[in-house]
């Protein structure tokens, strides 16, 4: 929340200034800005920042715009910036609705500049560091240890026969998702393989996937959840964007699901070796379908020690909507299909979304020890406690 507050502190000033620039009173501009944060995951915090704005700053709106872009650039690329773009667009639309658009050229230019600058910032995600790539060798341990660990994985969830389609990673086939399918099936979910051989991440798979999705939907007479690992998550998101009437939710595991056209990864070299042309050249239109955010629940599992895919490309915008969740796990990219924490998160999140319950990181208190989020919170709590104790010394 700390980084978000830094951004939103300057961004809310920019948004209110955009309102007063177009003739709204301070009160009206603040009310319009607050309206954009309705049902926002950080609604309470944002409204508190808006309340503190006490002067009209439309005369320095260019400065506010520059400062907002600078803060975003300094904090680094972030998928959540798409929420800021959406809010600014909504404010501009509300102000100009029913009026001659020529009167709002300056307002529109500010919004367009913000869009373009944010797009530039989000192209700066670096390739995974060499250390992470070397550490991908951990996947051998993950795949070998799962045979011993699997019998001890908790099986408390009832899948109630809900259909789940699993899509394998790049260069993987249905054997890659064996443990995820086996675990979900043991919980009562009805699992389906993709049955299209090795996944080469080609657009020609899409018609056959659409047909398979339609068949499962017809068989169960209910929407289908889709789980995609790595390149499989690309197809999961495209299916969700194309067929929200047939897809219940998607869950991606280490999947690059936005900004792929500008992604820096050693995987591209492997793709060019096998296919002769780069992914960008062959599938530009196909990859463009990844950019919109699906209207259905989205869960993204990622690891910051991913050695193949930049982890920031594996996260969706949590601030965009309440039913979007990013969950960090420990592990390698290649070993995620045999990672106990990934199996637990997948089952817990599928169940939580199907039941309409509040999304949680993991199921039980014991399971939380497996996730970075638990240790991050514990560290912050310890640091806060230490600071308080130091004050009384």
XYZ file of C-alpha atoms in Angstrom:
393
model
C 0.000 0.000 0.000
C 2.956 2.351 0.637
C 3.914 2.633 -3.045
C 0.259 2.927 -4.046
C -0.223 5.819 -1.621
C 2.749 7.651 -3.119
C 1.221 7.362 -6.594
C -2.370 8.069 -5.583
C -1.400 11.122 -3.546
C -0.228 12.938 -6.679
C -2.673 11.214 -9.054
C -5.778 12.305 -7.099
C -4.533 15.901 -7.244
C -4.164 15.562 -11.024
C -7.665 14.121 -11.383
C -9.304 16.839 -9.257
C -7.369 19.494 -11.201
C -8.713 18.026 -14.446
C -12.213 18.622 -13.100
C -11.647 22.225 -12.028
C -9.872 22.891 -15.335
C -13.201 22.206 -17.035
C -15.326 24.480 -14.861
C -16.221 22.217 -11.935
C -16.038 23.580 -8.428
C -13.562 21.990 -6.021
C -16.413 20.178 -4.321
C -17.779 18.866 -7.636
C -14.338 17.806 -8.872
C -13.597 15.921 -5.637
C -16.999 14.265 -5.720
C -16.469 13.160 -9.334
C -13.025 11.773 -8.463
C -14.379 9.897 -5.445
C -17.041 8.370 -7.663
C -14.312 6.738 -9.789
C -13.040 4.881 -6.726
C -16.395 3.328 -5.874
C -15.821 -0.402 -5.239
C -12.107 0.154 -5.846
C -10.001 -2.230 -3.670
C -8.369 0.848 -2.091
C -11.486 3.016 -2.013
C -11.118 4.037 1.645
C -7.488 5.097 1.292
C -8.116 6.969 -1.978
C -11.066 8.899 -0.553
C -8.950 9.941 2.439
C -6.332 11.366 0.059
C -9.008 13.192 -1.980
C -10.465 14.701 1.189
C -7.101 16.278 2.017
C -6.977 18.217 -1.278
C -7.793 21.802 -0.266
C -6.881 24.014 -3.220
C -7.588 24.390 -6.929
C -4.480 23.418 -8.894
C -5.767 23.471 -12.469
C -3.288 26.241 -13.295
C -0.400 23.781 -12.676
C -2.034 20.736 -14.269
C 0.945 20.209 -16.624
C 3.233 20.086 -13.596
C 0.943 17.607 -11.849
C 0.879 15.452 -14.973
C 4.685 15.463 -15.187
C 5.011 14.625 -11.485
C 2.543 11.737 -11.738
C 4.371 10.241 -14.721
C 7.715 10.740 -12.952
C 6.519 8.924 -9.828
C 5.251 6.008 -11.915
C 8.556 5.885 -13.791
C 10.623 5.984 -10.596
C 8.572 3.260 -8.913
C 8.909 1.149 -12.047
C 6.601 -0.719 -14.446
C 3.336 -1.879 -12.960
C 0.216 -3.390 -14.517
C -1.886 -1.495 -11.951
C -1.188 1.743 -13.820
C -3.962 0.676 -16.204
C -6.377 1.544 -13.385
C -5.064 5.105 -13.301
C -5.551 5.405 -17.060
C -9.114 4.130 -16.739
C -9.956 6.576 -13.938
C -8.591 9.560 -15.867
C -10.506 8.464 -18.977
C -13.732 8.134 -16.964
C -13.332 11.611 -15.478
C -12.713 13.089 -18.933
C -15.744 11.271 -20.381
C -17.995 12.429 -17.526
C -16.935 16.036 -17.997
C -17.315 16.118 -21.798
C -20.407 13.907 -22.135
C -23.096 15.580 -24.232
C -20.815 18.422 -25.307
C -18.879 19.294 -28.441
C -15.621 17.316 -28.177
C -13.687 20.127 -29.886
C -14.110 22.127 -26.681
C -12.186 19.456 -24.772
C -9.123 19.043 -26.991
C -6.771 20.146 -24.226
C -8.370 17.818 -21.697
C -8.177 14.924 -24.147
C -4.546 15.737 -24.924
C -3.667 15.443 -21.233
C -5.377 12.044 -21.016
C -3.739 10.817 -24.227
C -0.307 11.935 -23.071
C -0.785 10.106 -19.783
C -1.794 6.933 -21.668
C 1.274 7.104 -23.920
C 3.727 7.843 -21.111
C 2.403 4.979 -18.979
C 2.737 2.656 -21.974
C 6.388 3.732 -22.273
C 7.015 3.123 -18.558
C 5.510 -0.363 -18.764
C 7.851 -1.329 -21.598
C 10.823 -1.122 -19.237
C 10.376 -4.494 -17.520
C 13.805 -6.178 -17.632
C 14.574 -9.770 -18.568
C 14.919 -12.233 -15.656
C 18.375 -11.883 -14.055
C 21.037 -14.477 -14.778
C 20.833 -15.766 -11.200
C 17.149 -16.634 -11.669
C 17.896 -18.409 -14.933
C 20.609 -20.496 -13.270
C 18.258 -21.273 -10.375
C 15.746 -22.822 -12.786
C 17.682 -26.030 -12.102
C 15.622 -26.188 -8.873
C 12.780 -27.546 -10.966
C 14.511 -30.948 -10.952
C 14.164 -31.029 -7.162
C 10.569 -29.787 -7.326
C 9.516 -32.461 -9.817
C 11.283 -35.263 -7.969
C 10.071 -34.255 -4.491
C 6.396 -33.945 -5.474
C 6.105 -37.750 -5.502
C 6.962 -37.793 -1.791
C 5.007 -34.679 -0.840
C 1.807 -35.294 -2.794
C 0.216 -37.791 -0.311
C 0.470 -35.159 2.449
C -1.221 -32.278 0.580
C -4.507 -31.355 2.356
C -7.708 -32.328 0.576
C -10.385 -30.300 2.367
C -12.080 -28.651 -0.623
C -15.158 -30.049 -2.358
C -15.031 -29.345 -6.095
C -18.653 -30.503 -6.534
C -17.960 -31.775 -10.029
C -17.256 -28.284 -11.408
C -15.533 -28.416 -14.830
C -11.916 -27.260 -15.101
C -9.921 -27.156 -18.349
C -6.133 -27.268 -17.944
C -3.747 -25.903 -20.590
C -0.030 -26.862 -20.510
C 2.997 -24.534 -20.835
C 5.055 -23.748 -23.914
C 6.696 -26.969 -25.216
C 4.631 -28.943 -22.693
C 1.768 -31.367 -23.251
C -0.918 -32.792 -20.956
C 1.691 -34.680 -18.935
C 2.943 -31.276 -17.718
C -0.315 -30.676 -15.848
C -0.550 -34.202 -14.418
C -0.192 -33.257 -10.749
C -2.475 -30.218 -10.945
C -5.154 -32.304 -12.656
C -4.673 -35.212 -10.263
C -4.996 -32.946 -7.232
C -8.081 -31.091 -8.523
C -9.695 -34.393 -9.471
C -9.075 -35.768 -5.960
C -10.997 -32.762 -4.599
C -14.031 -33.505 -6.740
C -13.454 -31.173 -9.687
C -14.108 -32.593 -13.168
C -10.858 -31.963 -15.032
C -10.235 -31.842 -18.777
C -6.979 -32.106 -20.736
C -6.289 -29.833 -23.668
C -5.442 -32.819 -25.957
C -3.671 -30.776 -28.645
C -0.188 -32.231 -28.238
C 2.770 -30.015 -27.376
C 1.842 -26.380 -26.829
C 3.812 -24.287 -29.311
C 1.810 -21.114 -28.491
C 0.359 -20.748 -31.986
C -2.868 -18.986 -32.870
C -4.125 -21.977 -34.851
C -4.900 -23.733 -31.542
C -7.618 -21.198 -30.764
C -10.455 -22.576 -32.985
C -9.948 -26.070 -31.545
C -9.815 -24.698 -28.002
C -13.029 -22.758 -28.611
C -14.681 -25.947 -29.818
C -13.467 -27.868 -26.766
C -14.672 -25.126 -24.425
C -18.100 -25.156 -26.073
C -18.306 -28.961 -25.734
C -17.483 -28.873 -22.005
C -19.923 -26.024 -21.479
C -22.689 -27.963 -23.224
C -21.913 -31.156 -21.341
C -22.125 -29.506 -17.910
C -24.590 -26.754 -18.775
C -22.471 -24.366 -16.742
C -19.445 -22.151 -17.182
C -15.953 -23.656 -17.257
C -12.944 -22.629 -15.151
C -9.650 -22.543 -17.076
C -6.204 -23.087 -15.558
C -3.204 -22.253 -17.764
C 0.461 -22.660 -16.912
C 2.970 -20.328 -18.628
C 2.040 -20.234 -22.353
C -1.189 -22.001 -21.422
C -2.280 -18.917 -19.473
C -2.101 -16.913 -22.703
C -4.829 -19.110 -24.170
C -6.814 -19.018 -20.918
C -6.976 -15.210 -21.047
C -7.891 -15.136 -24.735
C -10.702 -17.641 -24.119
C -11.943 -15.488 -21.240
C -11.939 -12.352 -23.375
C -13.654 -14.064 -26.294
C -16.169 -16.192 -24.390
C -17.052 -14.686 -20.985
C -20.445 -16.366 -21.339
C -18.753 -19.789 -21.200
C -15.807 -19.151 -18.870
C -16.385 -19.005 -15.107
C -12.898 -17.787 -14.160
C -9.278 -18.134 -15.211
C -6.245 -18.990 -13.146
C -2.803 -18.435 -14.675
C 0.432 -19.962 -13.368
C 3.616 -18.059 -14.287
C 1.909 -16.825 -17.448
C 2.874 -13.663 -19.364
C -0.600 -12.154 -19.793
C 0.091 -8.534 -20.775
C 2.797 -6.557 -22.537
C 4.037 -9.676 -24.306
C 4.904 -7.759 -27.479
C 7.621 -5.932 -25.518
C 8.574 -8.739 -23.148
C 12.281 -9.483 -22.664
C 12.872 -13.174 -22.053
C 15.328 -15.923 -23.011
C 12.292 -17.952 -24.078
C 12.074 -15.936 -27.308
C 15.385 -17.366 -28.460
C 14.037 -20.865 -27.890
C 10.883 -20.036 -29.848
C 12.838 -18.720 -32.802
C 15.039 -21.848 -32.768
C 12.035 -24.155 -33.007
C 9.845 -22.059 -35.297
C 12.132 -19.946 -37.460
C 10.285 -16.712 -36.666
C 9.709 -14.835 -33.450
C 6.458 -14.948 -31.536
C 5.964 -11.254 -32.260
C 6.193 -11.663 -36.038
C 3.803 -14.602 -36.243
C 1.171 -13.687 -33.672
C 0.885 -9.901 -33.385
C -2.928 -9.856 -33.606
C -3.141 -12.922 -31.394
C -1.021 -11.279 -28.672
C -3.010 -8.046 -28.886
C -5.975 -9.998 -27.488
C -4.063 -10.378 -24.226
C -4.198 -6.683 -23.349
C -7.896 -6.298 -22.352
C -8.739 -7.453 -18.828
C -11.440 -10.172 -18.761
C -14.738 -9.312 -17.080
C -14.620 -12.554 -15.067
C -12.567 -13.424 -11.938
C -8.817 -13.640 -12.592
C -6.174 -15.229 -10.358
C -2.487 -14.976 -11.259
C 0.141 -17.114 -9.537
C 3.724 -15.921 -10.007
C 7.209 -16.240 -8.541
C 9.700 -13.398 -8.288
C 12.508 -15.929 -8.851
C 11.122 -16.887 -12.272
C 14.099 -17.491 -14.552
C 12.221 -17.595 -17.864
C 9.430 -15.007 -17.758
C 9.662 -11.531 -16.134
C 7.351 -11.871 -13.139
C 5.706 -8.465 -13.607
C 4.249 -9.700 -16.905
C 2.572 -12.513 -14.925
C 0.421 -10.188 -12.785
C -2.928 -8.627 -13.608
C -4.129 -5.263 -12.244
C -5.479 -5.965 -8.747
C -6.655 -2.366 -8.363
C -8.798 -2.671 -11.493
C -11.451 -4.836 -9.827
C -12.009 -6.700 -6.561
C -12.103 -10.179 -8.117
C -8.592 -9.931 -9.543
C -5.879 -11.467 -7.373
C -2.111 -11.921 -7.706
C -0.494 -14.535 -5.468
C 3.251 -14.961 -5.090
C 4.787 -18.377 -4.428
C 8.312 -19.644 -3.823
C 9.817 -21.701 -6.640
C 11.068 -21.846 -10.211
C 9.106 -21.295 -13.411
C 9.732 -24.798 -14.762
C 8.745 -26.433 -11.488
C 5.398 -24.714 -10.946
C 3.466 -27.730 -12.211
C 4.939 -29.752 -9.333
C 4.933 -27.032 -6.676
C 2.842 -27.859 -3.584
C 1.977 -24.209 -2.918
C 0.797 -23.797 -6.531
C -1.499 -26.824 -6.186
C -2.961 -25.462 -2.938
C -3.519 -21.953 -4.321
C -5.094 -23.304 -7.492
C -7.639 -25.378 -5.563
C -8.364 -22.678 -2.972
C -8.873 -19.923 -5.515
C -11.011 -22.014 -7.846
C -13.227 -22.898 -4.884
C -13.379 -19.364 -3.457
C -14.438 -17.824 -6.770
C -16.986 -20.562 -7.494
C -18.598 -20.007 -4.103
C -18.511 -16.242 -4.396
C -16.485 -15.960 -1.218
C -13.975 -13.253 -0.436
C -10.713 -14.083 -2.169
C -7.970 -15.185 0.198
C -4.353 -16.014 -0.421
C -4.518 -19.558 0.856
C -6.776 -21.861 2.850
C -5.580 -22.646 6.384
C -3.198 -20.872 8.749
C -0.660 -23.686 8.393
C -0.674 -23.417 4.589
C 0.172 -19.731 4.771
C 3.705 -20.552 5.909
C 4.381 -21.651 2.303
C 3.828 -18.200 0.809
C 5.958 -15.035 0.585
C 2.935 -12.901 1.529
C 2.862 -14.429 5.023
C 6.550 -13.775 5.625
C 6.349 -10.243 4.218
C 3.538 -9.391 6.633
C 5.393 -11.036 9.506
C 8.537 -9.033 8.733
C 6.613 -5.750 8.569
C 4.841 -6.539 11.849
C 8.193 -7.282 13.498
C 9.714 -4.052 12.170
C 6.720 -2.037 13.427
C 6.936 -3.677 16.846
C 10.683 -3.042 16.987
C 10.163 0.633 16.092
C 7.632 1.036 18.909
C 9.964 -0.613 21.402
C 12.847 1.630 20.270
C 10.721 4.698 20.922
C 10.464 3.791 24.611
C 14.177 3.115 25.079
